[in-house]
Short mmCIF file of C-alpha atoms in Angstrom, two decimals:
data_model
loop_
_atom_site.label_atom_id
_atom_site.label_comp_id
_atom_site.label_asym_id
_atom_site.label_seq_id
_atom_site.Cartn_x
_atom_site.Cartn_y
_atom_site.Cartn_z
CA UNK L 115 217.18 43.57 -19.95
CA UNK L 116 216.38 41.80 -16.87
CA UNK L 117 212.95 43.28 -16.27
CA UNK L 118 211.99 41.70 -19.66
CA UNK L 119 213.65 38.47 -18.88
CA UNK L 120 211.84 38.63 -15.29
CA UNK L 121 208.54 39.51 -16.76
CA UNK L 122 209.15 36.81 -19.34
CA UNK L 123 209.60 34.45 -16.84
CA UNK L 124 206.49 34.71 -14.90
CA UNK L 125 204.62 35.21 -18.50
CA UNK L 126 206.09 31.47 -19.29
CA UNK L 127 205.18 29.92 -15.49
CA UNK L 128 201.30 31.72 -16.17
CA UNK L 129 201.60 29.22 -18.86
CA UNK L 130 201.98 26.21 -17.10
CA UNK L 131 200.59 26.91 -13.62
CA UNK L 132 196.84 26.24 -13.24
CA UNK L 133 194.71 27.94 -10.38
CA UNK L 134 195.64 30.45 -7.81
CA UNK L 135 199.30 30.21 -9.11
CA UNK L 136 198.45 31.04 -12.18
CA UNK L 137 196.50 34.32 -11.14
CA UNK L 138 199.28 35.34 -9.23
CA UNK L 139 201.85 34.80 -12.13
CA UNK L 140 199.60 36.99 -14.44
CA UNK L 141 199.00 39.83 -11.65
CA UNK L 142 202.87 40.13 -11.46
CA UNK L 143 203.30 39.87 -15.06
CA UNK L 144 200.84 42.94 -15.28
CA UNK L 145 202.18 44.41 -13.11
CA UNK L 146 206.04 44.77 -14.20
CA UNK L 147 204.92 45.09 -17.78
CA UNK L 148 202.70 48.48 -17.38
CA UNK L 149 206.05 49.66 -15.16
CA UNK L 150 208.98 49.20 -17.98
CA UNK L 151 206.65 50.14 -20.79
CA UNK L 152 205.89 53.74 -18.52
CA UNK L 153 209.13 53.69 -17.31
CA UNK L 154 211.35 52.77 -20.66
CA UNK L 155 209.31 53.80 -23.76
CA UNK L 156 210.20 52.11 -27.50
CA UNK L 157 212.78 49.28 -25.58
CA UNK L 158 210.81 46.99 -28.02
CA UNK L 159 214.45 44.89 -28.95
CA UNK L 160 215.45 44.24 -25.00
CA UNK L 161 211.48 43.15 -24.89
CA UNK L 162 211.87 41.08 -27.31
CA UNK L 163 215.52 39.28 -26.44
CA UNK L 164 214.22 39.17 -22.71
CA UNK L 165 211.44 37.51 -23.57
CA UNK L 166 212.92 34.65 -25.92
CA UNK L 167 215.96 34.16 -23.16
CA UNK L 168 213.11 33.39 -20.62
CA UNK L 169 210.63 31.01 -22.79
CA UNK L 170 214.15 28.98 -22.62
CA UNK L 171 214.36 29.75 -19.02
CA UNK L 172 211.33 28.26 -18.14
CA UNK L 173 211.51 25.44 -20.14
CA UNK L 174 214.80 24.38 -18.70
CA UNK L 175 213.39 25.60 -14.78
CA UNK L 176 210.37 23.05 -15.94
CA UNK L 177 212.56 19.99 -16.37
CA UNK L 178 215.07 20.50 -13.68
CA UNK L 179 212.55 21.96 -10.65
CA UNK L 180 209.38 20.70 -11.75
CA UNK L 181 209.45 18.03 -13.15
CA UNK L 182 208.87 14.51 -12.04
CA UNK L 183 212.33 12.78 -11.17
CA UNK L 184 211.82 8.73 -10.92
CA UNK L 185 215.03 6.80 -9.41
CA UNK L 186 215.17 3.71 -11.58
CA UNK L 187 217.67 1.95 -9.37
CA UNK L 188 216.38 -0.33 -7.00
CA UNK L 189 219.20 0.54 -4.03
CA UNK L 190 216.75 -0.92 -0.93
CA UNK L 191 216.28 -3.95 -2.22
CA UNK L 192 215.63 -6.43 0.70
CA UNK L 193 217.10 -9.94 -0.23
CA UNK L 194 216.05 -11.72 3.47
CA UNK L 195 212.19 -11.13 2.41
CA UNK L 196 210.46 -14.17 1.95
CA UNK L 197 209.48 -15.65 -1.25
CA UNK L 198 205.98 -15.27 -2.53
CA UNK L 199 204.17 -17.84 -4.25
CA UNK L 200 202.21 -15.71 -6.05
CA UNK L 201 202.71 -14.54 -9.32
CA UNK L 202 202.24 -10.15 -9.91
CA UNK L 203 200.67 -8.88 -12.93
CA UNK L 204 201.69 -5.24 -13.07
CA UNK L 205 199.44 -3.54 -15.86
CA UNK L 206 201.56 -0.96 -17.61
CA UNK L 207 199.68 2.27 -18.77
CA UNK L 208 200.84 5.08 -20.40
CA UNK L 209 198.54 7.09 -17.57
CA UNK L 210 197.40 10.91 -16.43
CA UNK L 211 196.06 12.14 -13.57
CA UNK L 212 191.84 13.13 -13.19
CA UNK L 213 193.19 16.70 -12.45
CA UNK L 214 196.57 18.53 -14.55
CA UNK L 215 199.40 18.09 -12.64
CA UNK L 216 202.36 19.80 -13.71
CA UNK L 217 205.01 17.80 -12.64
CA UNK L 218 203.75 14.31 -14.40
CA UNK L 219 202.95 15.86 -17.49
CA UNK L 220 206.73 17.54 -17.59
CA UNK L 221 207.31 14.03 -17.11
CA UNK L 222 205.47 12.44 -19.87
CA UNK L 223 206.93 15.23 -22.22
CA UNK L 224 210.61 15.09 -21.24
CA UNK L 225 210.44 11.17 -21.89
CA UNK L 226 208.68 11.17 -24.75
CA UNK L 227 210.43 14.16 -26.66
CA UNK L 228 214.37 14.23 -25.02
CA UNK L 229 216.14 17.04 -25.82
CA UNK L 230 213.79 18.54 -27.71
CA UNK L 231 211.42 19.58 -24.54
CA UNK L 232 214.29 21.91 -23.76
CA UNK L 233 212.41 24.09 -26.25
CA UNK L 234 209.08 23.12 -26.40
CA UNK L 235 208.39 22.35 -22.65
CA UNK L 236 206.30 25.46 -21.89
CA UNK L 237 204.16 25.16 -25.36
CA UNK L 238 203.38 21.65 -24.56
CA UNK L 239 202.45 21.87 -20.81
CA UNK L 240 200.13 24.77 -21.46
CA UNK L 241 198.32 22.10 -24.65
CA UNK L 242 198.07 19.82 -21.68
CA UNK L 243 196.61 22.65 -19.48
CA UNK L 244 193.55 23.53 -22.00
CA UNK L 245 192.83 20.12 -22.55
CA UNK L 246 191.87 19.95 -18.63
CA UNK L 247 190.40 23.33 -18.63
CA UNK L 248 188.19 22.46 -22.32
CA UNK L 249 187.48 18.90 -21.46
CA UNK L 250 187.39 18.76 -17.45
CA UNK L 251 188.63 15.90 -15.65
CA UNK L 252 190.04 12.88 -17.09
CA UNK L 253 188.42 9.03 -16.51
CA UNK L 254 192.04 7.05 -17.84
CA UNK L 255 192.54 5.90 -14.34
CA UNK L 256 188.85 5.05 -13.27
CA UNK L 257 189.27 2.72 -16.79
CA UNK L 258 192.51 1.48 -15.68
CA UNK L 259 190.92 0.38 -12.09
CA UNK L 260 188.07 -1.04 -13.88
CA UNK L 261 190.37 -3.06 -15.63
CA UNK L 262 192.83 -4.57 -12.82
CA UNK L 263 189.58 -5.37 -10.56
CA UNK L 264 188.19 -7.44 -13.49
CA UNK L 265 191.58 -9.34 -14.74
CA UNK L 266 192.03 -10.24 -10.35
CA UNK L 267 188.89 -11.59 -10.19
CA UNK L 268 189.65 -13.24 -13.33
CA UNK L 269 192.90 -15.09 -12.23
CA UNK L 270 192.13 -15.80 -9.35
CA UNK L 271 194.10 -15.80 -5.96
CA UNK L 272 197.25 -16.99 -7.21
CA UNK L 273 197.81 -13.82 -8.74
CA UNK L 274 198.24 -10.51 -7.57
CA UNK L 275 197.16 -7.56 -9.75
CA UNK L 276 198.96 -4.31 -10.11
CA UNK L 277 198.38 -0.55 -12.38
CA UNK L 278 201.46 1.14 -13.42
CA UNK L 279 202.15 4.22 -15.53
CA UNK L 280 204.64 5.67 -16.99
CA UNK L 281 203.50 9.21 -16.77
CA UNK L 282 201.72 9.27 -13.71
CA UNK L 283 201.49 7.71 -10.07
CA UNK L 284 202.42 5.08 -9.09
CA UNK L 285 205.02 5.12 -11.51
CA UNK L 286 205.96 1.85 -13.19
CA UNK L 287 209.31 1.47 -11.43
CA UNK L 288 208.19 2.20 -7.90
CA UNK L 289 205.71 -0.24 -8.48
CA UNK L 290 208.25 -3.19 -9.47
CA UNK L 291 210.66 -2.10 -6.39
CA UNK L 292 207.44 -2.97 -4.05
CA UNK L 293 206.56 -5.69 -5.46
CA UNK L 294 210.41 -7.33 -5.69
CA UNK L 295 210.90 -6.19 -1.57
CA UNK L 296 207.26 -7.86 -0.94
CA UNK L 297 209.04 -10.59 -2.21
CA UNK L 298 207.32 -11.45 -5.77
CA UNK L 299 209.69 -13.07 -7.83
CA UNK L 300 207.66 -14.13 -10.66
CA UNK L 301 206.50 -11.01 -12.25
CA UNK L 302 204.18 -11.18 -15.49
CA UNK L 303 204.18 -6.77 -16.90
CA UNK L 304 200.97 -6.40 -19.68
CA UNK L 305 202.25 -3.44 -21.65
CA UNK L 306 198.60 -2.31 -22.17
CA UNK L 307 199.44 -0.77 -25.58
CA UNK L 308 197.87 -1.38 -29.09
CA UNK L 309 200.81 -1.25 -30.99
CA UNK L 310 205.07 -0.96 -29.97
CA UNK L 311 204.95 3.09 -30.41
CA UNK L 312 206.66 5.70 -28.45
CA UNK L 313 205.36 4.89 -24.91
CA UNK L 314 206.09 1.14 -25.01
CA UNK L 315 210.17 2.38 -25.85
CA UNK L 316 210.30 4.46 -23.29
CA UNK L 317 208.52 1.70 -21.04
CA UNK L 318 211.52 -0.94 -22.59
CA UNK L 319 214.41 1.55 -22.41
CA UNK L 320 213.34 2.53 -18.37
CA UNK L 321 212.96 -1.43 -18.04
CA UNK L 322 216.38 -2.30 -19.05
CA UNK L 323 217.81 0.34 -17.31
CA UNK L 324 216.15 -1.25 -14.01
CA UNK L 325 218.57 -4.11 -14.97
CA UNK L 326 216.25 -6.79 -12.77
CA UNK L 327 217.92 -10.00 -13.87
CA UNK L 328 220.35 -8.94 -11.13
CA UNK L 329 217.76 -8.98 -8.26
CA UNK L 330 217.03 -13.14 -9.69
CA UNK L 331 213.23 -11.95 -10.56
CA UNK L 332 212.18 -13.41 -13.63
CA UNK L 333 209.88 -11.22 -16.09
CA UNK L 334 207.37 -12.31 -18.51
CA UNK L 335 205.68 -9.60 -21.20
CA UNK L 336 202.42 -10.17 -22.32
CA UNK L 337 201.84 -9.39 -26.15
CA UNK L 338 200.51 -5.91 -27.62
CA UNK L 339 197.07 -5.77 -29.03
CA UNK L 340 197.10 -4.69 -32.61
CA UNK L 341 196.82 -8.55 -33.52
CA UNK L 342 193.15 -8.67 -31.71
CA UNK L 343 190.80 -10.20 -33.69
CA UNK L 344 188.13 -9.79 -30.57
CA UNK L 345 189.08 -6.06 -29.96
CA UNK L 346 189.43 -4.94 -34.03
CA UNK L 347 185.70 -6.89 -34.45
CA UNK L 348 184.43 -4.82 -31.24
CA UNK L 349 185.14 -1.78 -33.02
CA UNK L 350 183.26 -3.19 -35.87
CA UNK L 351 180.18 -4.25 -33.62
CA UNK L 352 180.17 -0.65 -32.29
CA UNK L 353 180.04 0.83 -35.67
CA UNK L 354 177.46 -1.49 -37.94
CA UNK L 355 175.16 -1.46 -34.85
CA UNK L 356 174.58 1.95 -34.71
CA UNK L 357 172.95 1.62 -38.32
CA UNK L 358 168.86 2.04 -37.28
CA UNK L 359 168.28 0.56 -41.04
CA UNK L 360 169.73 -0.75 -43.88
CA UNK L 361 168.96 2.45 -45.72
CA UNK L 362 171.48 4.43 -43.32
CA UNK L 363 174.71 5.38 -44.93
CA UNK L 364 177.53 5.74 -42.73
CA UNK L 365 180.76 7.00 -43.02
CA UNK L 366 183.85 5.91 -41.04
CA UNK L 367 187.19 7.87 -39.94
CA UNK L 368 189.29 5.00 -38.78
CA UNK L 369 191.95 7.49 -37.55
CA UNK L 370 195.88 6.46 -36.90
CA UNK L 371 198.52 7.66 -34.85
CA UNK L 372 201.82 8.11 -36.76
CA UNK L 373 203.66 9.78 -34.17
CA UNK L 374 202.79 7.25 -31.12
CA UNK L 375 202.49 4.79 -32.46
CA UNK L 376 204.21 1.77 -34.64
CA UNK L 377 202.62 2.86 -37.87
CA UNK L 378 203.07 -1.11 -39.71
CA UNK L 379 201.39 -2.40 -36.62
CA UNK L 380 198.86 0.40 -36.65
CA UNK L 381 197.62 0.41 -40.12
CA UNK L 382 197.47 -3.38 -39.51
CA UNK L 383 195.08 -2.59 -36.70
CA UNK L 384 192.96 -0.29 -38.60
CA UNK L 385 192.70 -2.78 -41.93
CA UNK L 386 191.50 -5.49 -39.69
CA UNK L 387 188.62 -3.30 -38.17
CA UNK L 388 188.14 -2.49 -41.91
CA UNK L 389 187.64 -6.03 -42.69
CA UNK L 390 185.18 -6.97 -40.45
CA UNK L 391 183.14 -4.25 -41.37
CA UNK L 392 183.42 -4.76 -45.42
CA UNK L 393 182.35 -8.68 -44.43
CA UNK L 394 179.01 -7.57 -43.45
CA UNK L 395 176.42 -6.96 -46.40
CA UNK L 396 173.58 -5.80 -44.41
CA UNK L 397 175.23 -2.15 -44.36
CA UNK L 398 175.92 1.26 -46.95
CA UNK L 399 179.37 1.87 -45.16
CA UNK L 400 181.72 4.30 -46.21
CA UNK L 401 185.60 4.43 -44.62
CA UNK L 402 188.49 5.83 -44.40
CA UNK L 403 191.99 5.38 -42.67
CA UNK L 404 193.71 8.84 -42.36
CA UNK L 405 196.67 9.46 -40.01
CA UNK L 406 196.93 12.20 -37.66
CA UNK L 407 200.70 13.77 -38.00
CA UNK L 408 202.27 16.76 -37.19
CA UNK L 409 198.26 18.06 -37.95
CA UNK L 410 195.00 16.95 -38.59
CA UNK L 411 194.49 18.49 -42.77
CA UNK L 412 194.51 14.72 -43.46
CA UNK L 413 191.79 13.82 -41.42
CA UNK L 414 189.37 16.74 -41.62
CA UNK L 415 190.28 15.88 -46.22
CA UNK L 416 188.91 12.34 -45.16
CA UNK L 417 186.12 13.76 -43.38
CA UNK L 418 185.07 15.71 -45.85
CA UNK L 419 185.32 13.77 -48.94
CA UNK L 420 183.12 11.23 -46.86
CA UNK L 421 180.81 13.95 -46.47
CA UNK L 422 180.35 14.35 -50.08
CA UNK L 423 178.90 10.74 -50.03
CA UNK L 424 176.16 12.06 -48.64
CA UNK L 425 176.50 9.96 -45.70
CA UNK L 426 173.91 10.23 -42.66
CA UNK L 427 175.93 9.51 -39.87
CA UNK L 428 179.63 9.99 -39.32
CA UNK L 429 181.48 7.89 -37.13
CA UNK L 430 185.47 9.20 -35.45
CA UNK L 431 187.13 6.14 -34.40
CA UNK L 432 190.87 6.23 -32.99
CA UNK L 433 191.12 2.50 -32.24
CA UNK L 434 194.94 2.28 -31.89
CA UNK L 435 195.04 3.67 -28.31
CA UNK L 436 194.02 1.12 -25.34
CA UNK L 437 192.37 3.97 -22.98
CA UNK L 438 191.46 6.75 -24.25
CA UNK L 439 193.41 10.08 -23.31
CA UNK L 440 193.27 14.11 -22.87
CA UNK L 441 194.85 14.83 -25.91
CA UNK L 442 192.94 11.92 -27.87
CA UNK L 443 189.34 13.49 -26.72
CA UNK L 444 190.64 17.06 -27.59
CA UNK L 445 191.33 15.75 -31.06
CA UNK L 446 188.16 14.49 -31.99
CA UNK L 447 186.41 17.17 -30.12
CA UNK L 448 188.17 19.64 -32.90
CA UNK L 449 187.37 17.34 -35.59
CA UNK L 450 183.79 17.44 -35.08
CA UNK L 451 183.57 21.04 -34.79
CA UNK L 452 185.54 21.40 -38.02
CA UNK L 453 183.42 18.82 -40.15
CA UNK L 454 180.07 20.03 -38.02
CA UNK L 455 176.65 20.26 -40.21
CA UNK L 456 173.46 20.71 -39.57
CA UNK L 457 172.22 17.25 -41.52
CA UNK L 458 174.72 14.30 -40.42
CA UNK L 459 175.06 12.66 -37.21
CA UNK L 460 178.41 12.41 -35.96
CA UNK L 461 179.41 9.65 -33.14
CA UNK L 462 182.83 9.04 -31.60
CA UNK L 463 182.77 5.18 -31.22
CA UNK L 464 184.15 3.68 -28.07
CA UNK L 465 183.16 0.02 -27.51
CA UNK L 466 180.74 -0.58 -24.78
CA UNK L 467 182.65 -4.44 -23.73
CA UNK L 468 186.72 -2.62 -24.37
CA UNK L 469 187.07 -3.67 -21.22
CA UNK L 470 185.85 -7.15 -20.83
CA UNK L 471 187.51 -7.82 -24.68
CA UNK L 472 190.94 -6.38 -23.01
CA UNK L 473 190.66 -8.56 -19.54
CA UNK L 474 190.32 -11.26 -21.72
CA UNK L 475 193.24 -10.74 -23.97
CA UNK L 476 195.40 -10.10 -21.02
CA UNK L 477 194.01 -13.33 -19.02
CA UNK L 478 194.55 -15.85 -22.20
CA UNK L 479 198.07 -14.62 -22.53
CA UNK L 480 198.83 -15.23 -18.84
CA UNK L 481 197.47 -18.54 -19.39
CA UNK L 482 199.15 -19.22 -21.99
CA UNK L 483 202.30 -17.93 -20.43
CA UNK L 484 201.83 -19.71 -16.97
CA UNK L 485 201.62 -22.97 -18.54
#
């Protein structure tokens, strides 16, 4: 039994592991699985029980060792720093890395799934892994930069401008701590999230555990973006625009998602977008709002029945997600190779001025806030 369970266990980290660790992992795996299969012939139940027992193993090994451990307590808090004048605008991303890292995304899947990544940690780090190895690097934080440069410029210098993540460095909390023992006591944090889904309660629940009323530092939220009439009419720009004529016939997948995000505040989102676009006359425009659940059948049905419009171009919109992630690419990537043909035209739309509409947002609610 434990040569299975050992095996198993350096199966599961070949799972996770990217690079020359993962090589290694697989050699050894090889390696003791050609020895008990010569060695102990038809052992096929102690294979089997070893191997569940360390899928577990590893999963548990993943959040303990591995993973990302933040200390939400601020214990070194200086109180003889002197005051700022300045008021800190920490932007608050849900966030990964240009490269996998292990550790961050054990992070983002222990807070985002609880107890349940005790048994799913391994399958959902390795989904992570193949999104890096099909889609290369990731641009989130480039975005992000591009962002906080714009919004400090913006403000001006009575304002200092911070990015935070929750799932990747600098996380959110050692971000606050600095900024409190730099001596920043008015602190505005712009949740930069379309709707109130899964990552903005983790970002409350890790906020009120910080418990920063204590420390006298008094904290302003900006407002979510699903009520954007600039943003939900840039989508609609984006997508009428690309018509050449007035003959062209387009079709639009105005995709939600139910499991991140606050589905109300989401479908309001997408209807809005859907508005704007029904207002103008000039266009043959065809949409559709599935949602993407625990799979995609509902959006590759939508696809296709737009398809049978005989449509020219096909448009894949997921406008419910501020910067656009791994796992969001990776999804439309496999839509459009399910709902590929040889006659249509199929665009992912990503508006060209997201980031000037979302500096904007972010500076009139400071404003308005700061007043």
């Amino acid at each position: 039994m434990i040569i299975p369970i050992y095996s198993g266990i350096l199966l599961g980290l070949s799972l996770i592991f990217d690079g020359y660790m993962e090589n290694i992992f697989i050699i050894a795996t090889t390696i003791i699985i050609y020895y008990y299969i010569t060695n102990y012939k038809k052992q096929y139940k102690e294979i089997f029980i070893g191997l569940i027992i360390s899928y577990f193993l590893v999963n548990i090994f993943s959040i303990i060792v591995l993973k990302d451990n933040i200390n939400q307590n601020i214990v070194d808090y200086d109180e003889e720093v002197s005051i700022k004048k300045e008021t800190a605008v920490v932007l608050l991303y849900d966030g990964e890395d240009r490269n996998y890292d292990l550790s961050e995304r054990a992070n983002e899947i222990y807070f985002e799934q609880g107890y349940k990544s005790y048994g799913n940690m391994v399958y959902n780090l390795n989904k992570f892994k193949r999104y890096y190895e099909n889609l290369g690097s990731s641009d989130f934080k480039d975005t992000a930069n591009e962002i906080g440069i714009n919004l400090k410029e913006k403000l001006g210098k009575d304002y200092k401008v911070i990015n935070s993540y929750l799932y990747t460095k600098p996380y959110f909390e050692n971000v606050i701590k600095n900024i409190i023992n730099q001596g920043y006591k008015e602190i505005v944090i712009c949740p930069m999230f379309i709707t109130q889904g899964k990552d903005f309660e983790v970002f409350n629940e890790r906020l009120q555990k910080m418990q920063l009323s204590k420390l006298g530092v008094h904290i302003e939220l900006t407002d979510l973006f699903y009520k954007s009439d600039n943003l939900a009419k840039s989508y609609k720009n984006e997508i009428v625009g690309s018509a050449k004529n007035e003959d062209t016939d387009i079709g639009v997948l105005l995709i939600g998602l139910e499991d991140e995000n606050n589905l109300e505040q989401d479908i309001i989102f997408r209807e809005k977008i859907k508005y704007y676009i029904e207002k103008e006359k000039s266009t043959k425009i065809q949409i559709k709002l599935p949602l993407l659940e625990n799979n995609k059948n509902d959006i590759i049905k939508s696809g296709e029945q737009l398809l049978e419009f005989g449509i020219d171009i096909l448009h894949v919109v997921i406008p419910t997600c501020t910067i656009d992630n791994m796992h969001n690419k990776n999804l439309v990537e496999s839509i459009l190779q399910e709902l590929d043909g040889p006659e249509i035209k199929f665009h992912y739309i990503y508006p060209k001025d997201k980031v000037k509409i979302l500096v904007e947002e972010i500076y009139t609610q400071i404003s308005l806030i700061k007043k």
